[in-house]
Coordinates of N, CA and C in Angstrom, one line a residue:
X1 N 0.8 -1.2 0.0 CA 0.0 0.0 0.0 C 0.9 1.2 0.0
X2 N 0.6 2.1 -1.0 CA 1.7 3.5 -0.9 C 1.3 4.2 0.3
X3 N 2.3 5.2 0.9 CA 2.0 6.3 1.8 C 2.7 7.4 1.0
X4 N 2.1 8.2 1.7 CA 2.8 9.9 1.1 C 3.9 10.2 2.4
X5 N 4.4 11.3 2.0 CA 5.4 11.7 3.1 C 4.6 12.0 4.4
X6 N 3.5 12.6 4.4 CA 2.3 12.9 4.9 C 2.2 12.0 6.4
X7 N 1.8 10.5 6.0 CA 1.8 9.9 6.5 C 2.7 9.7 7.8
X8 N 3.7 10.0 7.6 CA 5.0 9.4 9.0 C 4.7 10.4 9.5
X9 N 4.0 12.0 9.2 CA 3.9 12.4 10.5 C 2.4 12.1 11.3
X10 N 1.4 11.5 10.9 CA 0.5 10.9 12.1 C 1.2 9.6 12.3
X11 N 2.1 8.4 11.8 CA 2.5 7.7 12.5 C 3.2 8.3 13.5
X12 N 4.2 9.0 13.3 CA 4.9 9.6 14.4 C 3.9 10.2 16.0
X13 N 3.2 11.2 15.9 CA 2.3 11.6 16.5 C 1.3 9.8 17.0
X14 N 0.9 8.9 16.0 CA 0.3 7.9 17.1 C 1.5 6.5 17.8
X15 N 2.4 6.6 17.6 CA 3.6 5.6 18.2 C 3.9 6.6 19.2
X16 N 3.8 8.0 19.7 CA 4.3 8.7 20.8 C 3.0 8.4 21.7
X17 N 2.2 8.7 21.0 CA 0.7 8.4 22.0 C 0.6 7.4 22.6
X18 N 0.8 6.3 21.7 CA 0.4 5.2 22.0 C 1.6 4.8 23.5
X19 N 2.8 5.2 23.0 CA 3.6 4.9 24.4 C 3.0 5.8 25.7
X20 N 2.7 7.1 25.3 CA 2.4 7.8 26.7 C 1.0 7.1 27.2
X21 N 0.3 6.5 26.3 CA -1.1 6.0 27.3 C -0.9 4.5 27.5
X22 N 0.4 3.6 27.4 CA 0.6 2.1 27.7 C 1.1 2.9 29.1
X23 N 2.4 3.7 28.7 CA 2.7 4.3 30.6 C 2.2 5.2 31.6
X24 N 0.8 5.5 30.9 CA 0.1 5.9 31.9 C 0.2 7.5 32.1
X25 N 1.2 8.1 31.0 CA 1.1 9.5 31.0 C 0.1 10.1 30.7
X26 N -0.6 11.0 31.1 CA -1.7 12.0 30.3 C -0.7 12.8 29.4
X27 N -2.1 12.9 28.5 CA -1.6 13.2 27.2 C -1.7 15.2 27.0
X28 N -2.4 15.7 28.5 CA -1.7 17.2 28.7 C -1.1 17.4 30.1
X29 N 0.0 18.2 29.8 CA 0.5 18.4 30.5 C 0.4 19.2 31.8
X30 N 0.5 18.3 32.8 CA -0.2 19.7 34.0 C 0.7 20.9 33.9
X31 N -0.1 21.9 34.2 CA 0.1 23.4 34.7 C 1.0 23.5 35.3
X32 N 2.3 24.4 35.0 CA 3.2 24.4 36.4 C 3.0 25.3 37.5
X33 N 3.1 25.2 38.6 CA 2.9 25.9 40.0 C 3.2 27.3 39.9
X34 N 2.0 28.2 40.1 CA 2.0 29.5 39.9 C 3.2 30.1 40.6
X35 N 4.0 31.1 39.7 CA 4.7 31.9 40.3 C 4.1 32.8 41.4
X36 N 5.2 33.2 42.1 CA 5.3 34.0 43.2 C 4.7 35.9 42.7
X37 N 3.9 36.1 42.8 CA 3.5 37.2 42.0 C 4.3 38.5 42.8
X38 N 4.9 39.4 41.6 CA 5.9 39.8 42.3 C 5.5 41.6 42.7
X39 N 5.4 42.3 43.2 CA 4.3 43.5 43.5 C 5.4 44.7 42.3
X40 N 6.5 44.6 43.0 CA 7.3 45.9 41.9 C 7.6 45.3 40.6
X41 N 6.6 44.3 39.7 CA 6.7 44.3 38.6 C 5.0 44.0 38.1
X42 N 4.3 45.0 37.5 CA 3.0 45.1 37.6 C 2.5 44.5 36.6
X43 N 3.6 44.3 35.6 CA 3.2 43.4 34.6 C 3.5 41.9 34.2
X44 N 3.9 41.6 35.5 CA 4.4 40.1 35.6 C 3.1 39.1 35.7
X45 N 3.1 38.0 34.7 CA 2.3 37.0 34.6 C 2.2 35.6 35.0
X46 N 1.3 35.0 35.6 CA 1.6 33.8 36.0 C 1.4 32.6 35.1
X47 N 0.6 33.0 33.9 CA 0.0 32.6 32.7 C 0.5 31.4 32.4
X48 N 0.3 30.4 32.4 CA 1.4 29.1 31.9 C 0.3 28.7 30.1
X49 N 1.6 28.6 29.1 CA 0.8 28.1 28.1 C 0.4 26.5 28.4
X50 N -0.6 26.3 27.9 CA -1.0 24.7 27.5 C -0.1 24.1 26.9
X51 N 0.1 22.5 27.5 CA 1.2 22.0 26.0 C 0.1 20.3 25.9
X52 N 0.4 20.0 24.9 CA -0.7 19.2 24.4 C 0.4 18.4 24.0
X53 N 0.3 16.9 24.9 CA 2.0 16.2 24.1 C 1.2 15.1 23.1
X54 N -0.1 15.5 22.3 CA -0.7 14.5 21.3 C -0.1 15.2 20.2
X55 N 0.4 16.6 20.1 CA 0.9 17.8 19.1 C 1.9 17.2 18.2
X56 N 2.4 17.5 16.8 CA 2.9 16.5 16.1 C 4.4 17.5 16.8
X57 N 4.5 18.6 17.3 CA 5.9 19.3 17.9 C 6.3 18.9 19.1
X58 N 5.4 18.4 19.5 CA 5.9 17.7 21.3 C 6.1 16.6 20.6
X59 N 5.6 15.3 20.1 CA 6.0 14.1 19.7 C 7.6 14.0 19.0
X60 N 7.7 15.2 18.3 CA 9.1 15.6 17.6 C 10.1 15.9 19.1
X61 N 9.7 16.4 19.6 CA 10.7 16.9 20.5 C 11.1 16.2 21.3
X62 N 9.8 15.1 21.7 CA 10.4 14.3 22.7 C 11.1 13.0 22.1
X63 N 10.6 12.9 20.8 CA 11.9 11.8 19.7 C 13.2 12.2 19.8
X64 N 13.2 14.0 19.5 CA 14.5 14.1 19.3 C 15.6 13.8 20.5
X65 N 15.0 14.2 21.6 CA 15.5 14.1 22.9 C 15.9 13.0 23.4
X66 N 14.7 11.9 23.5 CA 14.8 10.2 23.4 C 16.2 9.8 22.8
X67 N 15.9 9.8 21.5 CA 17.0 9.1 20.3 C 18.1 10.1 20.9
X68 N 18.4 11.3 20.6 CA 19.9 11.8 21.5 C 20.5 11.2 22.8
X69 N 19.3 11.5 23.6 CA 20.2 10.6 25.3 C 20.2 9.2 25.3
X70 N 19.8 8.4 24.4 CA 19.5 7.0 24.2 C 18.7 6.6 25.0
X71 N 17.3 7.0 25.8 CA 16.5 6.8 26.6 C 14.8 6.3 26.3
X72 N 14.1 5.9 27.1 CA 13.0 6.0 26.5 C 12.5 7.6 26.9
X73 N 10.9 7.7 26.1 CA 10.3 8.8 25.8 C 9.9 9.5 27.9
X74 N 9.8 8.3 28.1 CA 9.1 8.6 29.3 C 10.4 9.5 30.1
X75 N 11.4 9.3 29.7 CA 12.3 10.1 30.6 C 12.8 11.9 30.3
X76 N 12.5 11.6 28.7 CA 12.0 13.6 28.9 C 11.0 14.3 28.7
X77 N 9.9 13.4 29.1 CA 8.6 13.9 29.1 C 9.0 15.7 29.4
X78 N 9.2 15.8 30.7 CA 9.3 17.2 31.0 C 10.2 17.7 30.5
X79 N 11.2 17.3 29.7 CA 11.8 18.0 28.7 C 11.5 18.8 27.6
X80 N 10.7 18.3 27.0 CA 9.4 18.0 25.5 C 8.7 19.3 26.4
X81 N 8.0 18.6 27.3 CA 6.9 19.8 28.0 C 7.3 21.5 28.8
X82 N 8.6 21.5 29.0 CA 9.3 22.6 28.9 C 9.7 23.6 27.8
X83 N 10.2 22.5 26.8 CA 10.9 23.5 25.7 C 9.6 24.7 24.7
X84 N 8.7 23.2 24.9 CA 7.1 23.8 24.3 C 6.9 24.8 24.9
X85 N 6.7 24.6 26.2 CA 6.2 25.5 27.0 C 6.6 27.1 26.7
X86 N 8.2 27.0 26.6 CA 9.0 28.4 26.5 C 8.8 28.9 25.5
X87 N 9.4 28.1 24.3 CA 9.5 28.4 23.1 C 8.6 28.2 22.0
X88 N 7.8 27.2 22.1 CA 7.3 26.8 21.0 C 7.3 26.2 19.8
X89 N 6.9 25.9 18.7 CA 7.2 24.9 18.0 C 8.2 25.6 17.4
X90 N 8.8 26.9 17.3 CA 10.5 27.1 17.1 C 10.8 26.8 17.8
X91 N 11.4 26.3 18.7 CA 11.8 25.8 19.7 C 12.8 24.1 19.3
X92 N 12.3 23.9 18.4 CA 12.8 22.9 17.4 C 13.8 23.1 17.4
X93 N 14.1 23.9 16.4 CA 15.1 24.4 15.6 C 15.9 24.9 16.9
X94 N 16.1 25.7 18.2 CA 17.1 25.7 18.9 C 17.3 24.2 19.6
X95 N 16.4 23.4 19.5 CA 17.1 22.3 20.2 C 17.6 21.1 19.6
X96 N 17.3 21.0 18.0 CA 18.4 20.7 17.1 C 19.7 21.3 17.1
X97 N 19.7 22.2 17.4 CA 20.9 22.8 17.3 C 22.0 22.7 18.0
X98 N 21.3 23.1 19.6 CA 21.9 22.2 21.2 C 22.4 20.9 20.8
X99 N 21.2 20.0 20.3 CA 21.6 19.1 20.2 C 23.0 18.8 19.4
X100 N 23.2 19.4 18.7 CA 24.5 19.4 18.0 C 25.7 20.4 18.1
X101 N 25.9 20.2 19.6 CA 26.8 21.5 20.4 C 26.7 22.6 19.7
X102 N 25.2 23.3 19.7 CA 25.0 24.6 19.5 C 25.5 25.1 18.0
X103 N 26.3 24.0 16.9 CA 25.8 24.2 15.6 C 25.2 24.7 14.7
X104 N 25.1 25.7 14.0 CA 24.0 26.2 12.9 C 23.7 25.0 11.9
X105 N 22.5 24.6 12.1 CA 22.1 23.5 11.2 C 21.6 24.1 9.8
X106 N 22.1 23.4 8.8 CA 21.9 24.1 7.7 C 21.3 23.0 6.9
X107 N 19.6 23.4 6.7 CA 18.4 22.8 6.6 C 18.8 22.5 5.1
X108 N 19.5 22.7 4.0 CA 19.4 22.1 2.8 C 20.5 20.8 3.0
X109 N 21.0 20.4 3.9 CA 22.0 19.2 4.2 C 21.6 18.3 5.1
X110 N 20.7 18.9 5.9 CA 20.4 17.8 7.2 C 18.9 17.7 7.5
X111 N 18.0 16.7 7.0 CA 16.6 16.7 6.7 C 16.0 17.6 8.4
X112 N 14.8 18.4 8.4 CA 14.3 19.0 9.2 C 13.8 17.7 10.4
X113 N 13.7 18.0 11.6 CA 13.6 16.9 12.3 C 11.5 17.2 12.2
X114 N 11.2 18.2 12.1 CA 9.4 18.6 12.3 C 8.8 18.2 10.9
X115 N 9.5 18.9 9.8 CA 8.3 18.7 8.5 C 9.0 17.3 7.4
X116 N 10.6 17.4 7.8 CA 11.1 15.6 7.4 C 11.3 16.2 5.7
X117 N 11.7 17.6 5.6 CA 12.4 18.1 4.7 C 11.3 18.7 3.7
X118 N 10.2 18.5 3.7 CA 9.3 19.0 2.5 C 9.2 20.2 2.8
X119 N 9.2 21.5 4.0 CA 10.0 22.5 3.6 C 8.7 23.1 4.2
X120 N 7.2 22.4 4.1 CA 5.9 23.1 4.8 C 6.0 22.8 6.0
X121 N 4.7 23.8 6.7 CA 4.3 23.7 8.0 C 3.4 22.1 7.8
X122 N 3.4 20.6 8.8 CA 3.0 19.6 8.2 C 1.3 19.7 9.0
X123 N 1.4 20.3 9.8 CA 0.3 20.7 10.5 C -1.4 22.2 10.1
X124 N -0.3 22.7 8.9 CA -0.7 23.4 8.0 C -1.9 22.6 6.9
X125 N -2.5 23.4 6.5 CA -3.2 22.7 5.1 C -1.8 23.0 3.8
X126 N -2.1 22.2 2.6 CA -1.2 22.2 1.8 C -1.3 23.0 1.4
X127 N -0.4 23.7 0.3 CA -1.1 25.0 -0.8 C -2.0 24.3 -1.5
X128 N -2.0 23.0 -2.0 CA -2.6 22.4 -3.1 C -4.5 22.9 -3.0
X129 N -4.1 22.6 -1.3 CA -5.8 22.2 -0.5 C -6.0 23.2 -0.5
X130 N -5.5 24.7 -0.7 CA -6.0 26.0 0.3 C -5.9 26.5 -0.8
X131 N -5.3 26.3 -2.4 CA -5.4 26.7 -3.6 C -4.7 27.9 -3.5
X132 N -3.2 27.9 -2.9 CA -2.1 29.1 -2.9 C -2.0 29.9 -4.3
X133 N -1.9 31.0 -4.5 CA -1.7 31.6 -5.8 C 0.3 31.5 -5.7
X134 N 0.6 31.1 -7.0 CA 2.1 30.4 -7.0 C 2.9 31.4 -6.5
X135 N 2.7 33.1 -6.9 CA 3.5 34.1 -6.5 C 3.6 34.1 -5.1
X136 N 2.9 33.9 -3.9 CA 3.1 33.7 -2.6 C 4.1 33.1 -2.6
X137 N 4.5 32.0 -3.5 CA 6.0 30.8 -2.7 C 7.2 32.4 -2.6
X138 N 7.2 33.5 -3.1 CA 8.3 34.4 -2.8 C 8.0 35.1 -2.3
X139 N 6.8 35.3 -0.8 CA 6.4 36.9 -0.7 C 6.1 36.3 0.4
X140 N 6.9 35.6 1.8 CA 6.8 35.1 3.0 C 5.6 34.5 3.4
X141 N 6.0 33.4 2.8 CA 4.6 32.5 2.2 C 4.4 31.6 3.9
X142 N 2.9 31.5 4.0 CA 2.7 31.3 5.5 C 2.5 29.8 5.6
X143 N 2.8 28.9 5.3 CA 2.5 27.6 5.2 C 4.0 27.0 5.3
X144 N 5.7 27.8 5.1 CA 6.2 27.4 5.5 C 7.1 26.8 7.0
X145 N 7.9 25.7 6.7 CA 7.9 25.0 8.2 C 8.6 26.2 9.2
X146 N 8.2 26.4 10.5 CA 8.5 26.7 11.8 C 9.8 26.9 11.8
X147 N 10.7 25.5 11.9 CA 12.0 25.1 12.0 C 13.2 25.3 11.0
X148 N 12.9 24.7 9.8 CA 13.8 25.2 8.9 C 13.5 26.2 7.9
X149 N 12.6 26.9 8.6 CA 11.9 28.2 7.2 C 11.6 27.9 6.2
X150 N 12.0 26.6 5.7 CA 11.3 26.5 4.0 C 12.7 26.1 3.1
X151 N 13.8 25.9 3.5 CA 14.7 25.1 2.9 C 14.5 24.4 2.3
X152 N 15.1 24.3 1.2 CA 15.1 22.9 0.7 C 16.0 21.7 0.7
X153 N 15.4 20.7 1.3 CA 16.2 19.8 1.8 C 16.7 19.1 0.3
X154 N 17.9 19.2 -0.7 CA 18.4 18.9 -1.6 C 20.4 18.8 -1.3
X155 N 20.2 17.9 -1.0 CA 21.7 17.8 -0.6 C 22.6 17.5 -1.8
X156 N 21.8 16.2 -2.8 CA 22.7 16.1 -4.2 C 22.7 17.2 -5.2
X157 N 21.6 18.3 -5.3 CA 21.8 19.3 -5.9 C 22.9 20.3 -5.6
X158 N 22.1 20.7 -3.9 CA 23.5 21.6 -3.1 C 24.6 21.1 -3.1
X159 N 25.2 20.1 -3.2 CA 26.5 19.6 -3.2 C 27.2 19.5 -4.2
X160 N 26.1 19.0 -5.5 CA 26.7 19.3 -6.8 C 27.1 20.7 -7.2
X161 N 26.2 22.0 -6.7 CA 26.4 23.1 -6.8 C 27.3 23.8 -6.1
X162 N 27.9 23.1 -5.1 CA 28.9 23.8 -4.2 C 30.1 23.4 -4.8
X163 N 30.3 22.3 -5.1 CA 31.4 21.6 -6.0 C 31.9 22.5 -7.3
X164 N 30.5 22.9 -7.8 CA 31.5 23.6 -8.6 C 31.9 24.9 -8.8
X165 N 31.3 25.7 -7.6 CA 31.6 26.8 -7.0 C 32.9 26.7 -6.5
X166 N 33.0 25.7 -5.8 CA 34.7 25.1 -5.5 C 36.2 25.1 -6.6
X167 N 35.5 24.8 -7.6 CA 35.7 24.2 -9.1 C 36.3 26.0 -9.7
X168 N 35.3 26.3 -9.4 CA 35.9 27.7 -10.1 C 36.6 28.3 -9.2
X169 N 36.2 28.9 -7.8 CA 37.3 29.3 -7.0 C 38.8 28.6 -7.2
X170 N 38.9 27.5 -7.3 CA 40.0 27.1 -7.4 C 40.4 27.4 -8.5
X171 N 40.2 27.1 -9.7 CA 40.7 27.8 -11.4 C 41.2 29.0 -10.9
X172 N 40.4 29.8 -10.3 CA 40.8 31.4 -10.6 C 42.3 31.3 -9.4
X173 N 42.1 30.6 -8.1 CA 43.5 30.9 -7.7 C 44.2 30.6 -8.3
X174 N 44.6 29.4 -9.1 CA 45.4 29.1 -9.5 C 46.4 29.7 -10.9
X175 N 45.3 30.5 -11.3 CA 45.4 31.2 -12.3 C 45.8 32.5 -11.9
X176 N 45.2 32.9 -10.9 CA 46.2 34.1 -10.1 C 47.0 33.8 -9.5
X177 N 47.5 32.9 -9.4 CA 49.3 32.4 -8.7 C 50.1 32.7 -9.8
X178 N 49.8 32.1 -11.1 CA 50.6 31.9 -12.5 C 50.9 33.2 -13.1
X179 N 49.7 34.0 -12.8 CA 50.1 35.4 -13.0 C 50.8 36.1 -12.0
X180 N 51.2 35.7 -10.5 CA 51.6 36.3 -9.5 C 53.0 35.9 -10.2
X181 N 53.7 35.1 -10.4 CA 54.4 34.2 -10.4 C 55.4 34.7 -11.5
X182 N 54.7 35.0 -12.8 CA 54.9 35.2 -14.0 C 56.0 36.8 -14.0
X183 N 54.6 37.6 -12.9 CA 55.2 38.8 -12.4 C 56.7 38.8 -12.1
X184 N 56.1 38.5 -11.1 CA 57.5 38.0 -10.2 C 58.3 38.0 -11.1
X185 N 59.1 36.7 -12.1 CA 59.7 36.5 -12.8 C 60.3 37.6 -13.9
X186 N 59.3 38.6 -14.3 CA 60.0 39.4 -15.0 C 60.4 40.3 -14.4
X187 N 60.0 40.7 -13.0 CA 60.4 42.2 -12.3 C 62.2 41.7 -12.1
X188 N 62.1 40.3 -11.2 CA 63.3 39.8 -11.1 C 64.3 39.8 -12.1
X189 N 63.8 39.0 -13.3 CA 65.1 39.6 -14.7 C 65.0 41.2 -14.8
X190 N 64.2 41.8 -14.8 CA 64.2 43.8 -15.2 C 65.3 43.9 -14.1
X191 N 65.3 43.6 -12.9 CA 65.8 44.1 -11.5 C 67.4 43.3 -11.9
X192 N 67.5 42.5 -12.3 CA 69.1 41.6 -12.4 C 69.6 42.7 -13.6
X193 N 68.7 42.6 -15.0 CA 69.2 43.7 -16.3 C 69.6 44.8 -15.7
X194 N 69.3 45.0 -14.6 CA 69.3 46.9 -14.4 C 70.9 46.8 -13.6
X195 N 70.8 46.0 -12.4 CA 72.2 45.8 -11.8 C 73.3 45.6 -12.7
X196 N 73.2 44.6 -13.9 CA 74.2 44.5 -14.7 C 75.1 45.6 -15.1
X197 N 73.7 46.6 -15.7 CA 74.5 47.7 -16.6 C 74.7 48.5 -15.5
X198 N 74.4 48.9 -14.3 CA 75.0 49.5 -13.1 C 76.6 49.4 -12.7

């Protein structure tokens, strides 16, 4: 039976589920314990956001977290449920990053851990569905992913393309050495001719 790419993200979202309700986790996260409300700051909130760990961004987060410490899921529950909490589904993208001692991940090389490189929000409707007019793909089109902005995950293209950006950088040094070189060589005989007749 075919799947679309589509697909791995509700399996992903029901293989996390399915583990938090075999161990008995609820599937939202409790509220954390109101702060201390502070009088000389009048605009301080106790506000806690909801995090919903059935969300296809908590399911990500707490994979990515799992698969890095080699653990199961149940052990960074409150990991997942914090990062959401603060940051949000960007939130991704700095903890891929962490994850990779604080690295700039560069989304056309290393598939997106949230949309799995298609470059959309997966939780979004598609353009196809919502009938995008094509000029939006250049004019900060809102359906792209959270995490890697809309990259395109193309590594044999990018690589081929870098190669030969490589390809020519190199021609031209080399070709400016031969000319450095060339120089050189005749100032040196001018500079010997001149001593002679001196």
């Amino acid at each position: 039976m075919p799947t679309t790419v589509f697909d791995q993200f509700t399996r992903r979202t029901a293989d996390v589920t399915a583990q938090l309700t075999t161990l008995g986790i609820p599937l939202t996260a409790p509220a954390p314990p109101p702060a201390d409300l502070n009088p000389a700051d009048p605009w301080a909130s106790n506000y806690a956001v909801p995090v919903d760990r059935s969300s296809l961004a908590w399911c990500t987060a707490v994979t990515m977290l799992a698969d890095h410490h080699h653990t199961g899921i149940d052990r960074q529950v409150l990991a997942a449920d914090a990062l959401l909490r603060e940051l949000g589904v960007r939130g991704l993208a700095q903890l891929h990053s962490d994850l990779h001692a604080g690295a700039r991940i560069d989304y056309r090389f290393t598939r997106c851990p949230y949309c799995s490189g298609i470059g959309e929000d997966p939780t979004q409707p598609t353009c196809g569905e919502v009938g995008c007019a094509s000029w939006l793909e250049f004019a900060g089109h809102d359906h792209v992913c959270p995490v890697c902005r809309g990259d395109d995950f193309q590594p044999e293209w990018f690589a081929e393309e870098q190669m030969t950006e490589l390809e020519e950088l190199l021609a031209d040094a080399i070709e400016e050495r031969e000319e450095r070189a060339s120089l050189r060589y005749r100032l040196g005989t001018l500079l010997r001719r001149r001593g002679m007749r001196s």
